[in-house]
Amino acid sequence: MSTRVHGISDPAIDAWMKEHAAGLGAIAHQWFEVMRKRGDEVRELLHDDCPVACLGDAPFGYVNVFTSHVNGGFFHGAALPDPARLLQGTGKFMRHVKLRPGTATNAAALSGLIDAAYTDIKARTENG
């Protein structure tokens, strides 16, 4: 597992971003950048062939490209406040937001979810 340290990108993530540079990949890159910028201690890794943002060893968000959409996902998404009702999924913990080209994204709400996911994982790691 390689990781991004103090703003230096993980080569595996960079390669993934280059491989997914066009179309949907641009959406994934945009939102992964938001995750990367949550704090100096954000680490990244490529897991199950998708970029994952972590605080230490604890993941809080990911992006992944599918045929017609991008998922911006949250490992503890079921616990996040979601007043704009962007989150989808029925799992015990994970939730995701589907991002589609040509469809308006509530950027403020999605950015708020990323902030909440980061704050949540920080509290979980600091409080055990």
Coordinates of N, CA and C in Angstrom, one line a residue:
M1 N 0.8 -1.2 0.0 CA 0.0 0.0 0.0 C 0.9 1.2 0.0
S2 N 0.8 2.0 -1.0 CA 1.5 3.3 -1.0 C 0.5 4.4 -0.6
T3 N 1.0 5.5 -0.1 CA 0.1 6.5 0.4 C 0.6 7.9 0.0
R4 N -0.3 8.8 -0.1 CA 0.0 10.2 -0.3 C 0.4 10.8 1.0
V5 N 1.5 11.6 1.0 CA 2.0 12.2 2.2 C 2.1 13.7 2.0
H6 N 1.5 14.5 2.8 CA 1.6 16.0 2.7 C 1.5 16.5 1.3
G7 N 0.4 16.2 0.7 CA 0.1 16.7 -0.6 C 0.8 16.1 -1.8
I8 N 1.6 15.0 -1.6 CA 2.2 14.3 -2.7 C 1.3 13.1 -3.0
S9 N 0.9 13.0 -4.3 CA 0.0 12.0 -4.7 C 0.6 10.6 -4.7
D10 N -0.2 9.6 -4.4 CA 0.2 8.2 -4.5 C 0.3 7.9 -6.0
P11 N 1.5 7.3 -6.5 CA 1.6 7.0 -7.9 C 0.5 6.0 -8.4
A12 N 0.0 5.1 -7.6 CA -1.1 4.2 -8.0 C -2.4 5.0 -8.3
I13 N -2.6 6.0 -7.5 CA -3.8 6.9 -7.7 C -3.6 7.7 -8.9
D14 N -2.4 8.3 -9.1 CA -2.1 9.1 -10.3 C -2.3 8.2 -11.5
A15 N -1.9 7.0 -11.5 CA -2.0 6.1 -12.7 C -3.5 5.8 -12.9
W16 N -4.3 5.6 -11.8 CA -5.7 5.4 -12.0 C -6.4 6.6 -12.6
M17 N -6.0 7.8 -12.1 CA -6.6 9.0 -12.7 C -6.2 9.2 -14.1
K18 N -5.0 8.9 -14.5 CA -4.6 9.0 -16.0 C -5.4 8.0 -16.8
E19 N -5.6 6.8 -16.3 CA -6.4 5.7 -17.0 C -7.9 6.2 -17.1
H20 N -8.4 6.9 -16.2 CA -9.8 7.4 -16.2 C -9.8 8.9 -16.4
A21 N -9.0 9.4 -17.3 CA -8.9 10.9 -17.4 C -10.1 11.5 -18.1
A22 N -10.7 10.8 -19.1 CA -11.8 11.3 -19.9 C -13.2 11.1 -19.3
G23 N -14.1 11.9 -19.7 CA -15.5 11.7 -19.3 C -15.8 11.5 -17.8
L24 N -16.2 10.4 -17.4 CA -16.6 10.1 -16.1 C -15.4 10.2 -15.1
G25 N -14.2 9.9 -15.6 CA -13.0 10.1 -14.8 C -12.8 11.5 -14.3
A26 N -13.1 12.5 -15.1 CA -13.0 13.9 -14.7 C -13.8 14.2 -13.5
I27 N -15.0 13.6 -13.5 CA -15.9 13.8 -12.3 C -15.3 13.1 -11.1
A28 N -14.8 11.9 -11.3 CA -14.2 11.2 -10.1 C -13.0 12.0 -9.6
H29 N -12.2 12.5 -10.5 CA -11.0 13.3 -10.1 C -11.4 14.5 -9.3
Q30 N -12.4 15.2 -9.8 CA -12.8 16.4 -9.2 C -13.2 16.2 -7.7
W31 N -14.0 15.1 -7.5 CA -14.5 14.9 -6.1 C -13.4 14.2 -5.2
F32 N -12.5 13.4 -5.8 CA -11.4 12.9 -5.0 C -10.5 14.0 -4.6
E33 N -10.3 15.0 -5.4 CA -9.5 16.1 -5.0 C -10.1 16.8 -3.8
V34 N -11.4 16.9 -3.7 CA -12.1 17.5 -2.5 C -11.8 16.6 -1.3
M35 N -11.8 15.3 -1.4 CA -11.5 14.4 -0.3 C -10.0 14.6 0.1
R36 N -9.1 14.7 -0.9 CA -7.7 14.8 -0.6 C -7.4 16.1 0.2
K37 N -8.1 17.1 0.0 CA -7.9 18.4 0.6 C -8.5 18.6 2.0
R38 N -9.1 17.6 2.6 CA -9.7 17.7 3.9 C -8.7 18.0 5.0
G39 N -7.5 17.5 4.9 CA -6.5 17.8 5.9 C -5.2 17.2 5.6
D40 N -4.2 17.7 6.3 CA -2.8 17.3 6.0 C -2.6 15.8 6.3
E41 N -3.4 15.2 7.1 CA -3.2 13.8 7.5 C -4.0 12.9 6.6
V42 N -4.7 13.4 5.6 CA -5.4 12.5 4.7 C -4.4 11.7 3.9
R43 N -4.6 10.3 3.9 CA -3.8 9.4 3.2 C -4.6 8.8 2.1
E44 N -4.0 8.3 1.0 CA -4.8 7.7 0.0 C -4.2 6.4 -0.4
L45 N -5.1 5.5 -0.9 CA -4.6 4.2 -1.4 C -5.6 3.7 -2.4
L46 N -5.1 2.8 -3.2 CA -5.9 2.2 -4.3 C -6.4 0.9 -3.7
H47 N -7.7 0.7 -3.5 CA -8.2 -0.5 -2.9 C -9.4 -1.0 -3.8
D48 N -9.4 -2.3 -4.1 CA -10.4 -2.8 -5.0 C -10.5 -2.0 -6.3
D49 N -9.4 -1.5 -6.8 CA -9.2 -0.7 -8.0 C -10.0 0.6 -8.0
C50 N -10.1 1.2 -6.8 CA -10.6 2.6 -6.8 C -9.9 3.4 -5.7
P51 N -9.8 4.7 -6.0 CA -9.1 5.6 -5.0 C -9.9 5.7 -3.7
V52 N -9.2 5.6 -2.6 CA -9.8 5.7 -1.3 C -9.0 6.7 -0.5
A53 N -9.8 7.6 0.2 CA -9.2 8.6 1.1 C -9.3 8.1 2.5
C54 N -8.3 8.2 3.3 CA -8.2 7.7 4.7 C -7.7 8.7 5.6
L55 N -8.0 8.5 6.9 CA -7.3 9.2 8.0 C -6.5 8.2 8.7
G56 N -5.2 8.2 8.5 CA -4.4 7.1 9.0 C -4.8 5.8 8.2
D57 N -5.2 4.8 8.9 CA -5.6 3.5 8.3 C -7.1 3.4 8.1
A58 N -7.8 4.5 8.6 CA -9.3 4.4 8.5 C -9.9 5.1 7.3
P59 N -10.5 4.4 6.4 CA -11.0 5.0 5.2 C -12.3 5.8 5.5
F60 N -12.5 6.9 4.8 CA -13.7 7.7 5.0 C -14.4 7.9 3.6
G61 N -13.7 7.9 2.5 CA -14.4 8.1 1.2 C -13.7 7.5 0.1
Y62 N -14.4 7.3 -1.0 CA -13.8 6.8 -2.2 C -14.5 7.3 -3.4
V63 N -13.9 7.1 -4.6 CA -14.6 7.4 -5.9 C -14.4 6.1 -6.7
N64 N -15.4 5.9 -7.6 CA -15.2 4.8 -8.5 C -16.0 5.1 -9.8
V65 N -15.5 4.7 -10.9 CA -16.1 4.9 -12.2 C -16.8 3.7 -12.7
F66 N -18.1 3.8 -13.1 CA -18.9 2.8 -13.7 C -19.2 3.1 -15.1
T67 N -20.0 2.3 -15.8 CA -20.3 2.5 -17.2 C -21.0 3.9 -17.5
S68 N -21.9 4.3 -16.6 CA -22.7 5.5 -16.9 C -22.7 6.5 -15.8
H69 N -22.0 6.2 -14.7 CA -21.9 7.2 -13.6 C -20.7 7.0 -12.7
V70 N -20.5 7.9 -11.8 CA -19.4 7.8 -10.8 C -20.0 7.7 -9.4
N71 N -19.5 6.8 -8.6 CA -19.9 6.8 -7.2 C -18.9 7.6 -6.4
G72 N -19.4 8.5 -5.6 CA -18.6 9.1 -4.5 C -19.2 8.4 -3.2
G73 N -18.4 7.6 -2.6 CA -18.9 6.8 -1.5 C -18.2 7.1 -0.1
F74 N -19.0 6.7 0.9 CA -18.6 7.0 2.3 C -18.7 5.7 3.1
F75 N -17.6 5.3 3.8 CA -17.6 4.1 4.5 C -18.5 4.0 5.7
H76 N -18.8 5.2 6.3 CA -19.7 5.3 7.4 C -20.9 6.2 7.0
G77 N -21.3 6.1 5.7 CA -22.3 7.0 5.2 C -23.6 6.9 5.9
A78 N -24.0 5.8 6.4 CA -25.3 5.6 7.1 C -25.4 6.5 8.3
A79 N -24.2 6.9 8.9 CA -24.2 7.7 10.1 C -24.1 9.2 9.8
L80 N -24.0 9.6 8.5 CA -23.8 11.0 8.1 C -25.1 11.7 8.0
P81 N -25.1 13.0 8.4 CA -26.3 13.8 8.2 C -26.4 14.1 6.7
D82 N -27.6 14.0 6.1 CA -27.8 14.1 4.7 C -29.0 14.9 4.4
P83 N -29.1 16.2 4.8 CA -30.3 17.0 4.6 C -30.7 17.1 3.1
A84 N -29.8 17.1 2.2 CA -30.1 17.2 0.8 C -30.5 15.8 0.2
R85 N -30.5 14.8 1.0 CA -30.9 13.4 0.6 C -30.1 12.9 -0.6
L86 N -28.8 13.1 -0.7 CA -28.0 12.7 -1.8 C -27.6 11.2 -1.7
L87 N -27.5 10.7 -0.5 CA -26.9 9.4 -0.2 C -27.9 8.3 -0.7
Q88 N -27.3 7.2 -1.3 CA -28.1 6.1 -1.7 C -27.4 4.8 -1.1
G89 N -28.2 3.8 -1.1 CA -27.7 2.5 -0.6 C -28.4 2.1 0.7
T90 N -28.4 0.8 1.0 CA -29.1 0.2 2.1 C -28.2 -0.6 3.0
G91 N -26.9 -0.5 2.8 CA -26.0 -1.3 3.6 C -26.0 -0.8 5.1
K92 N -25.5 -1.6 6.0 CA -25.4 -1.2 7.4 C -24.6 0.0 7.6
F93 N -23.5 0.2 6.8 CA -22.6 1.3 7.0 C -22.4 2.2 5.8
M94 N -22.1 1.6 4.7 CA -21.7 2.4 3.5 C -22.9 3.0 2.8
R95 N -22.6 4.2 2.2 CA -23.6 4.9 1.3 C -22.8 5.5 0.2
H96 N -23.5 5.9 -0.9 CA -22.8 6.5 -2.0 C -23.7 7.6 -2.6
V97 N -23.1 8.4 -3.4 CA -23.8 9.4 -4.2 C -23.5 9.1 -5.7
K98 N -24.5 9.0 -6.5 CA -24.3 8.7 -7.9 C -24.1 10.1 -8.6
L99 N -23.0 10.2 -9.4 CA -22.8 11.4 -10.1 C -22.8 11.1 -11.6
R100 N -23.6 11.8 -12.3 CA -23.8 11.5 -13.8 C -23.5 12.8 -14.6
P101 N -22.8 12.6 -15.7 CA -22.5 13.7 -16.6 C -23.8 14.3 -17.1
G102 N -23.9 15.6 -17.2 CA -25.1 16.3 -17.7 C -26.2 16.4 -16.7
T103 N -25.9 15.9 -15.5 CA -26.9 16.1 -14.4 C -26.3 17.0 -13.3
A104 N -27.0 18.0 -12.9 CA -26.5 18.9 -11.9 C -26.2 18.2 -10.6
T105 N -25.1 18.5 -10.0 CA -24.7 18.0 -8.8 C -24.8 19.1 -7.7
N106 N -25.4 18.8 -6.6 CA -25.5 19.7 -5.5 C -24.1 19.7 -4.9
A107 N -23.2 20.6 -5.4 CA -21.8 20.6 -5.0 C -21.7 20.9 -3.5
A108 N -22.5 21.9 -3.1 CA -22.4 22.3 -1.7 C -22.7 21.1 -0.7
A109 N -23.8 20.4 -1.1 CA -24.2 19.3 -0.3 C -23.2 18.2 -0.3
L110 N -22.7 17.9 -1.5 CA -21.7 16.8 -1.6 C -20.4 17.2 -0.8
S111 N -20.0 18.4 -1.0 CA -18.8 18.8 -0.2 C -19.1 18.7 1.3
G112 N -20.3 19.1 1.7 CA -20.7 18.9 3.1 C -20.6 17.5 3.6
L113 N -21.1 16.5 2.7 CA -21.0 15.1 3.1 C -19.5 14.7 3.2
I114 N -18.7 15.2 2.4 CA -17.2 14.9 2.5 C -16.7 15.4 3.8
D115 N -17.0 16.7 4.1 CA -16.6 17.2 5.4 C -17.1 16.4 6.5
A116 N -18.4 16.0 6.5 CA -18.9 15.3 7.6 C -18.3 13.9 7.7
A117 N -18.0 13.3 6.6 CA -17.3 12.0 6.6 C -15.9 12.1 7.2
Y118 N -15.2 13.1 6.9 CA -13.9 13.3 7.4 C -13.9 13.6 8.9
T119 N -14.9 14.5 9.3 CA -15.0 14.8 10.8 C -15.5 13.5 11.5
D120 N -16.3 12.7 10.9 CA -16.8 11.5 11.6 C -15.7 10.5 11.8
I121 N -14.8 10.3 10.8 CA -13.7 9.3 10.9 C -12.7 9.9 11.9
K122 N -12.5 11.2 11.9 CA -11.6 11.8 12.9 C -12.0 11.5 14.3
A123 N -13.3 11.7 14.6 CA -13.9 11.4 15.9 C -13.8 9.9 16.2
R124 N -14.1 9.1 15.3 CA -14.0 7.6 15.5 C -12.6 7.2 15.8
T125 N -11.6 7.7 15.1 CA -10.2 7.3 15.4 C -9.6 7.9 16.7
E126 N -10.1 9.1 17.0 CA -9.6 9.8 18.2 C -10.2 9.2 19.5
N127 N -11.5 8.8 19.3 CA -12.2 8.3 20.5 C -12.4 6.8 20.6
G128 N -11.6 6.1 19.7 CA -11.7 4.7 19.7 C -12.9 4.1 19.2

